[in-house]
Amino acid sequence: MTDDTTLPGKLDSETRCQLRRFLRPLLDAAPDWPGLARTLAARGYTLGFRDGRLLVIDAMSGRPICTGSDLDRPLAALARRLGRPRLRATADGHSAALAAR
């Protein structure tokens, strides 16, 4: 279970740069949403969605570490390339996860 009830805090420039170097190529190479989820899972991350934002979540702690915008790959840009993600909303009405196909 993920703690995607909050958005990650503002990242310092060095952390943001390191996350971009490591995670952005994974987002850029993804063929589709399920493929992106599998690639991130293999590296210890999951995807989440909160208030219209894409979140990259640490799978071990369940805490969001950054948004797609922090990686210069906002949800809207990924949706244009990969299509709209199929989401399963949570009870709070603000969060969602990728739906199984």
XYZ file of C-alpha atoms in Angstrom:
101
model
C 0.000 0.000 0.000
C 1.330 3.422 -0.878
C 1.113 6.630 1.089
C 0.146 8.720 -1.932
C -2.144 10.922 0.157
C 0.394 13.744 0.013
C 2.570 15.288 -2.617
C 6.337 15.188 -2.182
C 8.043 18.267 -0.810
C 10.080 20.644 -2.912
C 13.333 19.033 -4.020
C 16.709 20.699 -3.741
C 18.459 21.203 -7.083
C 21.027 18.426 -6.588
C 18.417 15.798 -5.685
C 16.229 16.900 -8.569
C 19.177 16.622 -10.976
C 20.065 13.122 -9.748
C 16.464 11.920 -10.007
C 16.232 13.303 -13.545
C 19.418 11.490 -14.550
C 18.165 8.185 -13.153
C 14.395 8.231 -13.728
C 13.757 10.411 -16.767
C 15.304 7.918 -19.243
C 12.908 5.273 -17.897
C 9.930 7.511 -18.547
C 11.242 8.420 -22.001
C 11.778 4.787 -23.040
C 8.423 3.480 -21.809
C 6.300 1.971 -24.584
C 3.067 2.275 -22.568
C 1.800 2.763 -19.010
C 2.027 -0.908 -17.971
C 5.573 -1.042 -19.370
C 6.536 2.050 -17.417
C 5.082 0.551 -14.237
C 7.054 -2.693 -14.758
C 10.301 -0.829 -15.438
C 9.905 1.319 -12.341
C 8.898 -1.689 -10.213
C 12.093 -3.489 -11.222
C 14.004 -0.568 -9.688
C 11.957 -0.275 -6.507
C 9.415 2.376 -7.488
C 5.706 2.510 -8.211
C 3.478 5.014 -9.958
C 0.743 6.944 -8.250
C -1.517 9.804 -9.162
C -2.677 12.619 -6.896
C -4.764 15.651 -7.798
C -3.870 15.391 -11.481
C -0.162 14.793 -10.910
C 1.998 11.786 -11.632
C 3.946 10.584 -8.591
C 6.980 8.340 -8.429
C 6.717 6.449 -5.145
C 9.394 4.549 -3.255
C 8.035 0.986 -3.113
C 9.713 0.165 0.209
C 8.436 3.136 2.207
C 5.329 3.923 0.161
C 6.270 7.594 0.203
C 6.176 9.761 -2.927
C 9.648 10.994 -3.856
C 8.877 13.265 -6.805
C 6.324 14.267 -9.402
C 6.568 13.877 -13.133
C 7.054 17.632 -13.335
C 10.115 17.335 -11.080
C 11.555 15.102 -13.817
C 10.441 17.485 -16.577
C 7.925 14.839 -17.661
C 4.526 16.014 -16.372
C 1.513 13.753 -16.600
C 0.035 15.712 -19.519
C 3.178 15.209 -21.624
C 3.327 11.489 -20.860
C -0.388 11.113 -21.600
C 0.111 12.703 -25.028
C 2.802 10.117 -25.810
C 1.496 7.013 -24.010
C -2.227 7.711 -24.092
C -4.456 8.403 -21.140
C -3.630 6.097 -18.250
C -6.385 3.781 -17.035
C -6.753 4.659 -13.373
C -8.433 3.147 -10.343
C -9.508 5.905 -7.965
C -9.110 5.589 -4.206
C -11.811 6.294 -1.662
C -10.477 9.780 -0.896
C -11.271 10.934 -4.432
C -7.884 12.603 -4.827
C -5.553 9.647 -5.438
C -5.442 6.871 -7.991
C -3.318 3.968 -9.173
C -2.915 2.361 -12.566
C -5.756 -0.054 -13.186
C -4.961 -3.630 -14.142
C -5.834 -4.357 -17.735
